[in-house]
């Protein structure tokens, strides 16, 4: 049952990636130049409070033990990636993680 839920989440992530790719493609066609929506911009448009909470959590929990370089160079790098790319990668990883185990015949 757990593998099914992981695969289902992977399919939803891939569906979101396709939708984001279509939206970015239509924006690119309308602007006659390559445009994409960064993950950070989409996250801020969806729920700005959770983005601020994530930044505060990284600052108070992770940067204390690792260093102050975690948010700006590392996490900001991933937040600048296109939404469709992040969702496609997440969906692919979830589909791989939830794949069914190969059948093994019992040896008598």
PDB file of N, CA and C in Angstrom:
ATOM      1  N   UNK A   1       0.819  -1.191   0.000  1.00  0.00           N
ATOM      2  CA  UNK A   1       0.000   0.000   0.000  1.00  0.00           C
ATOM      3  C   UNK A   1       0.869   1.264   0.000  1.00  0.00           C
ATOM      4  N   UNK A   2       1.993   1.201   0.737  1.00  0.00           N
ATOM      5  CA  UNK A   2       2.873   2.361   0.812  1.00  0.00           C
ATOM      6  C   UNK A   2       3.504   2.656  -0.546  1.00  0.00           C
ATOM      7  N   UNK A   3       3.924   1.608  -1.251  1.00  0.00           N
ATOM      8  CA  UNK A   3       4.522   1.805  -2.573  1.00  0.00           C
ATOM      9  C   UNK A   3       3.523   2.442  -3.531  1.00  0.00           C
ATOM     10  N   UNK A   4       2.266   2.039  -3.414  1.00  0.00           N
ATOM     11  CA  UNK A   4       1.225   2.621  -4.260  1.00  0.00           C
ATOM     12  C   UNK A   4       1.098   4.117  -4.001  1.00  0.00           C
ATOM     13  N   UNK A   5       1.113   4.512  -2.732  1.00  0.00           N
ATOM     14  CA  UNK A   5       0.989   5.934  -2.395  1.00  0.00           C
ATOM     15  C   UNK A   5       2.200   6.732  -2.874  1.00  0.00           C
ATOM     16  N   UNK A   6       3.377   6.139  -2.784  1.00  0.00           N
ATOM     17  CA  UNK A   6       4.583   6.816  -3.266  1.00  0.00           C
ATOM     18  C   UNK A   6       4.518   6.987  -4.778  1.00  0.00           C
ATOM     19  N   UNK A   7       4.087   5.929  -5.485  1.00  0.00           N
ATOM     20  CA  UNK A   7       3.948   6.036  -6.943  1.00  0.00           C
ATOM     21  C   UNK A   7       2.869   7.037  -7.324  1.00  0.00           C
ATOM     22  N   UNK A   8       1.777   7.075  -6.567  1.00  0.00           N
ATOM     23  CA  UNK A   8       0.710   8.034  -6.841  1.00  0.00           C
ATOM     24  C   UNK A   8       1.213   9.467  -6.655  1.00  0.00           C
ATOM     25  N   UNK A   9       1.977   9.702  -5.592  1.00  0.00           N
ATOM     26  CA  UNK A   9       2.565  11.032  -5.381  1.00  0.00           C
ATOM     27  C   UNK A   9       3.524  11.377  -6.520  1.00  0.00           C
ATOM     28  N   UNK A  10       4.265  10.395  -7.010  1.00  0.00           N
ATOM     29  CA  UNK A  10       5.152  10.617  -8.145  1.00  0.00           C
ATOM     30  C   UNK A  10       4.396  10.982  -9.410  1.00  0.00           C
ATOM     31  N   UNK A  11       3.260  10.320  -9.624  1.00  0.00           N
ATOM     32  CA  UNK A  11       2.444  10.649 -10.797  1.00  0.00           C
ATOM     33  C   UNK A  11       1.856  12.051 -10.688  1.00  0.00           C
ATOM     34  N   UNK A  12       1.427  12.436  -9.486  1.00  0.00           N
ATOM     35  CA  UNK A  12       0.918  13.795  -9.294  1.00  0.00           C
ATOM     36  C   UNK A  12       2.023  14.828  -9.528  1.00  0.00           C
ATOM     37  N   UNK A  13       3.232  14.530  -9.068  1.00  0.00           N
ATOM     38  CA  UNK A  13       4.348  15.453  -9.289  1.00  0.00           C
ATOM     39  C   UNK A  13       4.661  15.571 -10.782  1.00  0.00           C
ATOM     40  N   UNK A  14       4.626  14.450 -11.498  1.00  0.00           N
ATOM     41  CA  UNK A  14       4.862  14.511 -12.938  1.00  0.00           C
ATOM     42  C   UNK A  14       3.748  15.264 -13.656  1.00  0.00           C
ATOM     43  N   UNK A  15       2.508  15.087 -13.205  1.00  0.00           N
ATOM     44  CA  UNK A  15       1.396  15.840 -13.800  1.00  0.00           C
ATOM     45  C   UNK A  15       1.581  17.336 -13.558  1.00  0.00           C
ATOM     46  N   UNK A  16       2.009  17.698 -12.347  1.00  0.00           N
ATOM     47  CA  UNK A  16       2.293  19.105 -12.058  1.00  0.00           C
ATOM     48  C   UNK A  16       3.434  19.638 -12.905  1.00  0.00           C
ATOM     49  N   UNK A  17       4.434  18.788 -13.178  1.00  0.00           N
ATOM     50  CA  UNK A  17       5.547  19.206 -14.029  1.00  0.00           C
ATOM     51  C   UNK A  17       5.074  19.480 -15.451  1.00  0.00           C
ATOM     52  N   UNK A  18       4.196  18.626 -15.955  1.00  0.00           N
ATOM     53  CA  UNK A  18       3.671  18.842 -17.310  1.00  0.00           C
ATOM     54  C   UNK A  18       2.857  20.132 -17.366  1.00  0.00           C
ATOM     55  N   UNK A  19       2.035  20.358 -16.349  1.00  0.00           N
ATOM     56  CA  UNK A  19       1.233  21.589 -16.307  1.00  0.00           C
ATOM     57  C   UNK A  19       2.141  22.818 -16.250  1.00  0.00           C
ATOM     58  N   UNK A  20       3.165  22.767 -15.391  1.00  0.00           N
ATOM     59  CA  UNK A  20       4.094  23.902 -15.285  1.00  0.00           C
ATOM     60  C   UNK A  20       4.858  24.110 -16.589  1.00  0.00           C
ATOM     61  N   UNK A  21       5.200  23.019 -17.267  1.00  0.00           N
ATOM     62  CA  UNK A  21       5.901  23.140 -18.543  1.00  0.00           C
ATOM     63  C   UNK A  21       5.005  23.773 -19.605  1.00  0.00           C
ATOM     64  N   UNK A  22       3.730  23.403 -19.618  1.00  0.00           N
ATOM     65  CA  UNK A  22       2.794  24.003 -20.574  1.00  0.00           C
ATOM     66  C   UNK A  22       2.614  25.496 -20.282  1.00  0.00           C
ATOM     67  N   UNK A  23       2.494  25.848 -19.007  1.00  0.00           N
ATOM     68  CA  UNK A  23       2.346  27.264 -18.641  1.00  0.00           C
ATOM     69  C   UNK A  23       3.588  28.050 -19.054  1.00  0.00           C
ATOM     70  N   UNK A  24       4.769  27.518 -18.741  1.00  0.00           N
ATOM     71  CA  UNK A  24       6.000  28.213 -19.124  1.00  0.00           C
ATOM     72  C   UNK A  24       6.157  28.269 -20.642  1.00  0.00           C
ATOM     73  N   UNK A  25       5.742  27.210 -21.319  1.00  0.00           N
ATOM     74  CA  UNK A  25       5.816  27.213 -22.779  1.00  0.00           C
ATOM     75  C   UNK A  25       4.904  28.254 -23.395  1.00  0.00           C
ATOM     76  N   UNK A  26       3.704  28.377 -22.855  1.00  0.00           N
ATOM     77  CA  UNK A  26       2.786  29.388 -23.399  1.00  0.00           C
ATOM     78  C   UNK A  26       3.282  30.803 -23.096  1.00  0.00           C
ATOM     79  N   UNK A  27       3.889  30.998 -21.929  1.00  0.00           N
ATOM     80  CA  UNK A  27       4.478  32.310 -21.623  1.00  0.00           C
ATOM     81  C   UNK A  27       5.650  32.608 -22.557  1.00  0.00           C
ATOM     82  N   UNK A  28       6.436  31.589 -22.865  1.00  0.00           N
ATOM     83  CA  UNK A  28       7.571  31.777 -23.770  1.00  0.00           C
ATOM     84  C   UNK A  28       7.103  32.114 -25.178  1.00  0.00           C
ATOM     85  N   UNK A  29       6.048  31.449 -25.634  1.00  0.00           N
ATOM     86  CA  UNK A  29       5.521  31.739 -26.968  1.00  0.00           C
ATOM     87  C   UNK A  29       4.959  33.156 -27.015  1.00  0.00           C
ATOM     88  N   UNK A  30       4.241  33.550 -25.968  1.00  0.00           N
ATOM     89  CA  UNK A  30       3.650  34.887 -25.945  1.00  0.00           C
ATOM     90  C   UNK A  30       4.716  35.980 -25.886  1.00  0.00           C
ATOM     91  N   UNK A  31       5.808  35.707 -25.185  1.00  0.00           N
ATOM     92  CA  UNK A  31       6.859  36.716 -25.044  1.00  0.00           C
ATOM     93  C   UNK A  31       7.907  36.634 -26.153  1.00  0.00           C
ATOM     94  N   UNK A  32       7.851  35.604 -26.972  1.00  0.00           N
ATOM     95  CA  UNK A  32       8.824  35.367 -28.052  1.00  0.00           C
ATOM     96  C   UNK A  32      10.248  35.256 -27.526  1.00  0.00           C
ATOM     97  N   UNK A  33      10.380  34.778 -26.310  1.00  0.00           N
ATOM     98  CA  UNK A  33      11.681  34.515 -25.713  1.00  0.00           C
ATOM     99  C   UNK A  33      11.509  33.414 -24.673  1.00  0.00           C
ATOM    100  N   UNK A  34      12.606  32.771 -24.327  1.00  0.00           N
ATOM    101  CA  UNK A  34      12.538  31.682 -23.361  1.00  0.00           C
ATOM    102  C   UNK A  34      12.322  32.248 -21.961  1.00  0.00           C
ATOM    103  N   UNK A  35      11.218  31.880 -21.342  1.00  0.00           N
ATOM    104  CA  UNK A  35      10.934  32.288 -19.967  1.00  0.00           C
ATOM    105  C   UNK A  35      10.536  31.058 -19.173  1.00  0.00           C
ATOM    106  N   UNK A  36      10.823  31.099 -17.892  1.00  0.00           N
ATOM    107  CA  UNK A  36      10.392  30.026 -17.001  1.00  0.00           C
ATOM    108  C   UNK A  36      10.083  30.612 -15.636  1.00  0.00           C
ATOM    109  N   UNK A  37       9.299  29.866 -14.872  1.00  0.00           N
ATOM    110  CA  UNK A  37       8.928  30.294 -13.528  1.00  0.00           C
ATOM    111  C   UNK A  37       9.861  29.616 -12.530  1.00  0.00           C
ATOM    112  N   UNK A  38      10.661  30.380 -11.798  1.00  0.00           N
ATOM    113  CA  UNK A  38      11.533  29.772 -10.790  1.00  0.00           C
ATOM    114  C   UNK A  38      10.716  29.197  -9.630  1.00  0.00           C
ATOM    115  N   UNK A  39      11.255  28.175  -8.997  1.00  0.00           N
ATOM    116  CA  UNK A  39      10.574  27.523  -7.884  1.00  0.00           C
ATOM    117  C   UNK A  39      10.305  28.505  -6.752  1.00  0.00           C
ATOM    118  N   UNK A  40      11.256  29.373  -6.447  1.00  0.00           N
ATOM    119  CA  UNK A  40      11.069  30.341  -5.370  1.00  0.00           C
ATOM    120  C   UNK A  40       9.937  31.312  -5.644  1.00  0.00           C
ATOM    121  N   UNK A  41       9.812  31.744  -6.885  1.00  0.00           N
ATOM    122  CA  UNK A  41       8.731  32.660  -7.246  1.00  0.00           C
ATOM    123  C   UNK A  41       7.377  31.960  -7.147  1.00  0.00           C
ATOM    124  N   UNK A  42       7.304  30.717  -7.600  1.00  0.00           N
ATOM    125  CA  UNK A  42       6.045  29.971  -7.515  1.00  0.00           C
ATOM    126  C   UNK A  42       5.685  29.685  -6.061  1.00  0.00           C
ATOM    127  N   UNK A  43       6.688  29.348  -5.242  1.00  0.00           N
ATOM    128  CA  UNK A  43       6.438  29.084  -3.828  1.00  0.00           C
ATOM    129  C   UNK A  43       5.940  30.352  -3.144  1.00  0.00           C
ATOM    130  N   UNK A  44       6.562  31.494  -3.457  1.00  0.00           N
ATOM    131  CA  UNK A  44       6.141  32.757  -2.856  1.00  0.00           C
ATOM    132  C   UNK A  44       4.724  33.127  -3.285  1.00  0.00           C
ATOM    133  N   UNK A  45       4.375  32.877  -4.536  1.00  0.00           N
ATOM    134  CA  UNK A  45       3.028  33.181  -5.017  1.00  0.00           C
ATOM    135  C   UNK A  45       1.997  32.250  -4.389  1.00  0.00           C
ATOM    136  N   UNK A  46       2.396  31.005  -4.120  1.00  0.00           N
ATOM    137  CA  UNK A  46       1.472  30.029  -3.555  1.00  0.00           C
ATOM    138  C   UNK A  46       1.256  30.248  -2.064  1.00  0.00           C
ATOM    139  N   UNK A  47       2.343  30.384  -1.303  1.00  0.00           N
ATOM    140  CA  UNK A  47       2.237  30.563   0.149  1.00  0.00           C
ATOM    141  C   UNK A  47       3.487  31.274   0.669  1.00  0.00           C
ATOM    142  N   UNK A  48       3.483  32.611   0.718  1.00  0.00           N
ATOM    143  CA  UNK A  48       4.685  33.335   1.144  1.00  0.00           C
ATOM    144  C   UNK A  48       5.051  33.095   2.606  1.00  0.00           C
ATOM    145  N   UNK A  49       4.052  32.806   3.444  1.00  0.00           N
ATOM    146  CA  UNK A  49       4.353  32.572   4.859  1.00  0.00           C
ATOM    147  C   UNK A  49       5.175  31.303   5.057  1.00  0.00           C
ATOM    148  N   UNK A  50       4.886  30.257   4.288  1.00  0.00           N
ATOM    149  CA  UNK A  50       5.645  29.017   4.448  1.00  0.00           C
ATOM    150  C   UNK A  50       7.071  29.173   3.927  1.00  0.00           C
ATOM    151  N   UNK A  51       7.264  29.992   2.905  1.00  0.00           N
ATOM    152  CA  UNK A  51       8.622  30.260   2.426  1.00  0.00           C
ATOM    153  C   UNK A  51       9.419  31.001   3.492  1.00  0.00           C
ATOM    154  N   UNK A  52       8.805  31.990   4.124  1.00  0.00           N
ATOM    155  CA  UNK A  52       9.475  32.719   5.209  1.00  0.00           C
ATOM    156  C   UNK A  52       9.732  31.800   6.397  1.00  0.00           C
ATOM    157  N   UNK A  53       8.783  30.906   6.686  1.00  0.00           N
ATOM    158  CA  UNK A  53       8.967  29.959   7.788  1.00  0.00           C
ATOM    159  C   UNK A  53      10.093  28.977   7.481  1.00  0.00           C
ATOM    160  N   UNK A  54      10.198  28.544   6.234  1.00  0.00           N
ATOM    161  CA  UNK A  54      11.286  27.637   5.858  1.00  0.00           C
ATOM    162  C   UNK A  54      12.637  28.331   5.985  1.00  0.00           C
ATOM    163  N   UNK A  55      12.704  29.590   5.574  1.00  0.00           N
ATOM    164  CA  UNK A  55      13.955  30.334   5.699  1.00  0.00           C
ATOM    165  C   UNK A  55      14.315  30.526   7.170  1.00  0.00           C
ATOM    166  N   UNK A  56      13.321  30.821   8.006  1.00  0.00           N
ATOM    167  CA  UNK A  56      13.584  30.983   9.440  1.00  0.00           C
ATOM    168  C   UNK A  56      14.009  29.664  10.069  1.00  0.00           C
ATOM    169  N   UNK A  57      13.396  28.563   9.644  1.00  0.00           N
ATOM    170  CA  UNK A  57      13.763  27.252  10.191  1.00  0.00           C
ATOM    171  C   UNK A  57      15.186  26.879   9.803  1.00  0.00           C
ATOM    172  N   UNK A  58      15.561  27.159   8.573  1.00  0.00           N
ATOM    173  CA  UNK A  58      16.937  26.885   8.152  1.00  0.00           C
ATOM    174  C   UNK A  58      17.901  27.756   8.943  1.00  0.00           C
ATOM    175  N   UNK A  59      17.549  29.014   9.151  1.00  0.00           N
ATOM    176  CA  UNK A  59      18.430  29.924   9.886  1.00  0.00           C
ATOM    177  C   UNK A  59      18.580  29.514  11.343  1.00  0.00           C
ATOM    178  N   UNK A  60      17.498  29.052  11.960  1.00  0.00           N
ATOM    179  CA  UNK A  60      17.565  28.752  13.389  1.00  0.00           C
ATOM    180  C   UNK A  60      17.989  27.321  13.691  1.00  0.00           C
ATOM    181  N   UNK A  61      17.745  26.385  12.797  1.00  0.00           N
ATOM    182  CA  UNK A  61      18.033  24.984  13.100  1.00  0.00           C
ATOM    183  C   UNK A  61      19.273  24.448  12.378  1.00  0.00           C
ATOM    184  N   UNK A  62      19.424  24.775  11.115  1.00  0.00           N
ATOM    185  CA  UNK A  62      20.491  24.168  10.325  1.00  0.00           C
ATOM    186  C   UNK A  62      21.736  25.035  10.296  1.00  0.00           C
ATOM    187  N   UNK A  63      21.563  26.341  10.071  1.00  0.00           N
ATOM    188  CA  UNK A  63      22.727  27.215   9.952  1.00  0.00           C
ATOM    189  C   UNK A  63      23.501  27.328  11.253  1.00  0.00           C
ATOM    190  N   UNK A  64      22.861  27.061  12.374  1.00  0.00           N
ATOM    191  CA  UNK A  64      23.553  27.103  13.660  1.00  0.00           C
ATOM    192  C   UNK A  64      24.629  26.024  13.708  1.00  0.00           C
ATOM    193  N   UNK A  65      24.321  24.855  13.149  1.00  0.00           N
ATOM    194  CA  UNK A  65      25.246  23.726  13.219  1.00  0.00           C
ATOM    195  C   UNK A  65      26.169  23.644  12.004  1.00  0.00           C
ATOM    196  N   UNK A  66      25.711  24.119  10.850  1.00  0.00           N
ATOM    197  CA  UNK A  66      26.486  23.967   9.621  1.00  0.00           C
ATOM    198  C   UNK A  66      27.221  25.250   9.259  1.00  0.00           C
ATOM    199  N   UNK A  67      26.499  26.352   9.230  1.00  0.00           N
ATOM    200  CA  UNK A  67      27.094  27.629   8.850  1.00  0.00           C
ATOM    201  C   UNK A  67      26.057  28.502   8.175  1.00  0.00           C
ATOM    202  N   UNK A  68      26.389  29.768   8.030  1.00  0.00           N
ATOM    203  CA  UNK A  68      25.425  30.712   7.472  1.00  0.00           C
ATOM    204  C   UNK A  68      25.357  30.650   5.949  1.00  0.00           C
ATOM    205  N   UNK A  69      26.118  29.791   5.323  1.00  0.00           N
ATOM    206  CA  UNK A  69      26.150  29.701   3.870  1.00  0.00           C
ATOM    207  C   UNK A  69      25.052  28.803   3.316  1.00  0.00           C
ATOM    208  N   UNK A  70      24.240  28.185   4.150  1.00  0.00           N
ATOM    209  CA  UNK A  70      23.282  27.183   3.667  1.00  0.00           C
ATOM    210  C   UNK A  70      22.170  27.811   2.844  1.00  0.00           C
ATOM    211  N   UNK A  71      21.547  28.896   3.309  1.00  0.00           N
ATOM    212  CA  UNK A  71      20.362  29.405   2.611  1.00  0.00           C
ATOM    213  C   UNK A  71      20.728  30.092   1.295  1.00  0.00           C
ATOM    214  N   UNK A  72      21.618  31.068   1.365  1.00  0.00           N
ATOM    215  CA  UNK A  72      21.812  31.899   0.176  1.00  0.00           C
ATOM    216  C   UNK A  72      22.539  31.180  -0.957  1.00  0.00           C
ATOM    217  N   UNK A  73      23.666  30.598  -0.788  1.00  0.00           N
ATOM    218  CA  UNK A  73      24.234  29.969  -1.981  1.00  0.00           C
ATOM    219  C   UNK A  73      23.600  28.625  -2.334  1.00  0.00           C
ATOM    220  N   UNK A  74      23.226  27.826  -1.350  1.00  0.00           N
ATOM    221  CA  UNK A  74      22.776  26.460  -1.642  1.00  0.00           C
ATOM    222  C   UNK A  74      21.285  26.418  -1.944  1.00  0.00           C
ATOM    223  N   UNK A  75      20.451  26.810  -1.007  1.00  0.00           N
ATOM    224  CA  UNK A  75      19.002  26.695  -1.189  1.00  0.00           C
ATOM    225  C   UNK A  75      18.511  27.696  -2.233  1.00  0.00           C
ATOM    226  N   UNK A  76      19.091  28.881  -2.285  1.00  0.00           N
ATOM    227  CA  UNK A  76      18.705  29.851  -3.311  1.00  0.00           C
ATOM    228  C   UNK A  76      19.006  29.315  -4.712  1.00  0.00           C
ATOM    229  N   UNK A  77      20.057  28.515  -4.831  1.00  0.00           N
ATOM    230  CA  UNK A  77      20.389  27.906  -6.116  1.00  0.00           C
ATOM    231  C   UNK A  77      19.249  27.002  -6.585  1.00  0.00           C
ATOM    232  N   UNK A  78      18.718  26.193  -5.677  1.00  0.00           N
ATOM    233  CA  UNK A  78      17.617  25.303  -6.047  1.00  0.00           C
ATOM    234  C   UNK A  78      16.309  26.066  -6.240  1.00  0.00           C
ATOM    235  N   UNK A  79      16.127  27.155  -5.515  1.00  0.00           N
ATOM    236  CA  UNK A  79      14.911  27.956  -5.687  1.00  0.00           C
ATOM    237  C   UNK A  79      14.905  28.718  -7.012  1.00  0.00           C
ATOM    238  N   UNK A  80      16.042  28.813  -7.669  1.00  0.00           N
ATOM    239  CA  UNK A  80      16.093  29.487  -8.970  1.00  0.00           C
ATOM    240  C   UNK A  80      15.821  28.529 -10.129  1.00  0.00           C
ATOM    241  N   UNK A  81      15.696  27.238  -9.852  1.00  0.00           N
ATOM    242  CA  UNK A  81      15.419  26.253 -10.901  1.00  0.00           C
ATOM    243  C   UNK A  81      13.975  26.366 -11.361  1.00  0.00           C
ATOM    244  N   UNK A  82      13.686  25.971 -12.605  1.00  0.00           N
ATOM    245  CA  UNK A  82      12.299  25.992 -13.087  1.00  0.00           C
ATOM    246  C   UNK A  82      11.421  25.010 -12.307  1.00  0.00           C
ATOM    247  N   UNK A  83      10.177  25.391 -12.104  1.00  0.00           N
ATOM    248  CA  UNK A  83       9.235  24.547 -11.357  1.00  0.00           C
ATOM    249  C   UNK A  83       9.080  23.198 -12.037  1.00  0.00           C
ATOM    250  N   UNK A  84       8.955  23.198 -13.366  1.00  0.00           N
ATOM    251  CA  UNK A  84       8.718  21.939 -14.062  1.00  0.00           C
ATOM    252  C   UNK A  84       9.893  20.985 -13.896  1.00  0.00           C
ATOM    253  N   UNK A  85      11.106  21.501 -13.825  1.00  0.00           N
ATOM    254  CA  UNK A  85      12.274  20.644 -13.663  1.00  0.00           C
ATOM    255  C   UNK A  85      12.303  20.011 -12.272  1.00  0.00           C
ATOM    256  N   UNK A  86      12.005  20.797 -11.257  1.00  0.00           N
ATOM    257  CA  UNK A  86      12.002  20.290  -9.884  1.00  0.00           C
ATOM    258  C   UNK A  86      10.902  19.246  -9.705  1.00  0.00           C
ATOM    259  N   UNK A  87       9.699  19.536 -10.217  1.00  0.00           N
ATOM    260  CA  UNK A  87       8.601  18.578 -10.089  1.00  0.00           C
ATOM    261  C   UNK A  87       8.864  17.305 -10.888  1.00  0.00           C
ATOM    262  N   UNK A  88       9.471  17.429 -12.060  1.00  0.00           N
ATOM    263  CA  UNK A  88       9.783  16.247 -12.861  1.00  0.00           C
ATOM    264  C   UNK A  88      10.824  15.369 -12.161  1.00  0.00           C
ATOM    265  N   UNK A  89      11.838  15.989 -11.587  1.00  0.00           N
ATOM    266  CA  UNK A  89      12.860  15.222 -10.869  1.00  0.00           C
ATOM    267  C   UNK A  89      12.269  14.555  -9.633  1.00  0.00           C
ATOM    268  N   UNK A  90      11.445  15.289  -8.891  1.00  0.00           N
ATOM    269  CA  UNK A  90      10.797  14.714  -7.712  1.00  0.00           C
ATOM    270  C   UNK A  90       9.882  13.561  -8.108  1.00  0.00           C
ATOM    271  N   UNK A  91       9.101  13.747  -9.164  1.00  0.00           N
ATOM    272  CA  UNK A  91       8.206  12.695  -9.628  1.00  0.00           C
ATOM    273  C   UNK A  91       8.963  11.458 -10.068  1.00  0.00           C
ATOM    274  N   UNK A  92      10.062  11.647 -10.790  1.00  0.00           N
ATOM    275  CA  UNK A  92      10.861  10.505 -11.233  1.00  0.00           C
ATOM    276  C   UNK A  92      11.456   9.757 -10.045  1.00  0.00           C
ATOM    277  N   UNK A  93      11.958  10.492  -9.060  1.00  0.00           N
ATOM    278  CA  UNK A  93      12.513   9.836  -7.869  1.00  0.00           C
ATOM    279  C   UNK A  93      11.447   9.064  -7.101  1.00  0.00           C
ATOM    280  N   UNK A  94      10.257   9.643  -6.981  1.00  0.00           N
ATOM    281  CA  UNK A  94       9.180   8.944  -6.285  1.00  0.00           C
ATOM    282  C   UNK A  94       8.724   7.710  -7.051  1.00  0.00           C
ATOM    283  N   UNK A  95       8.670   7.792  -8.370  1.00  0.00           N
ATOM    284  CA  UNK A  95       8.291   6.621  -9.156  1.00  0.00           C
ATOM    285  C   UNK A  95       9.337   5.516  -9.049  1.00  0.00           C
ATOM    286  N   UNK A  96      10.597   5.887  -9.023  1.00  0.00           N
ATOM    287  CA  UNK A  96      11.655   4.889  -8.861  1.00  0.00           C
ATOM    288  C   UNK A  96      11.600   4.281  -7.466  1.00  0.00           C
ATOM    289  N   UNK A  97      11.379   5.113  -6.450  1.00  0.00           N
ATOM    290  CA  UNK A  97      11.318   4.608  -5.073  1.00  0.00           C
ATOM    291  C   UNK A  97      10.105   3.714  -4.853  1.00  0.00           C
ATOM    292  N   UNK A  98       9.016   3.959  -5.557  1.00  0.00           N
ATOM    293  CA  UNK A  98       7.805   3.178  -5.357  1.00  0.00           C
ATOM    294  C   UNK A  98       7.604   2.062  -6.350  1.00  0.00           C
ATOM    295  N   UNK A  99       8.631   1.771  -7.141  1.00  0.00           N
ATOM    296  CA  UNK A  99       8.456   0.722  -8.143  1.00  0.00           C
ATOM    297  C   UNK A  99       8.257  -0.632  -7.464  1.00  0.00           C
ATOM    298  N   UNK A 100       7.507  -1.515  -8.113  1.00  0.00           N
ATOM    299  CA  UNK A 100       7.284  -2.829  -7.517  1.00  0.00           C
ATOM    300  C   UNK A 100       8.574  -3.647  -7.506  1.00  0.00           C
ATOM    301  N   UNK A 101       8.694  -4.473  -6.508  1.00  0.00           N
ATOM    302  CA  UNK A 101       9.861  -5.338  -6.413  1.00  0.00           C
ATOM    303  C   UNK A 101       9.785  -6.418  -7.478  1.00  0.00           C
ATOM    304  N   UNK A 102      10.933  -6.846  -7.994  1.00  0.00           N
ATOM    305  CA  UNK A 102      10.895  -7.906  -9.003  1.00  0.00           C
ATOM    306  C   UNK A 102      10.437  -9.223  -8.378  1.00  0.00           C
ATOM    307  N   UNK A 103       9.771 -10.016  -9.184  1.00  0.00           N
ATOM    308  CA  UNK A 103       9.270 -11.303  -8.712  1.00  0.00           C
ATOM    309  C   UNK A 103      10.431 -12.275  -8.564  1.00  0.00           C
ATOM    310  N   UNK A 104      10.485 -12.940  -7.419  1.00  0.00           N
ATOM    311  CA  UNK A 104      11.520 -13.945  -7.181  1.00  0.00           C
ATOM    312  C   UNK A 104      10.839 -15.270  -6.902  1.00  0.00           C
ATOM    313  N   UNK A 105      11.174 -16.233  -7.675  1.00  0.00           N
ATOM    314  CA  UNK A 105      10.587 -17.559  -7.488  1.00  0.00           C
ATOM    315  C   UNK A 105      11.205 -18.214  -6.259  1.00  0.00           C
ATOM    316  N   UNK A 106      10.363 -18.870  -5.499  1.00  0.00           N
ATOM    317  CA  UNK A 106      10.839 -19.556  -4.299  1.00  0.00           C
ATOM    318  C   UNK A 106      11.595 -20.816  -4.695  1.00  0.00           C
ATOM    319  N   UNK A 107      12.723 -21.022  -4.051  1.00  0.00           N
ATOM    320  CA  UNK A 107      13.521 -22.218  -4.314  1.00  0.00           C
ATOM    321  C   UNK A 107      13.151 -23.250  -3.272  1.00  0.00           C
ATOM    322  N   UNK A 108      12.762 -24.414  -3.737  1.00  0.00           N
ATOM    323  CA  UNK A 108      12.315 -25.457  -2.806  1.00  0.00           C
ATOM    324  C   UNK A 108      13.432 -26.344  -2.370  1.00  0.00           C
TER     325      UNK A 108
END
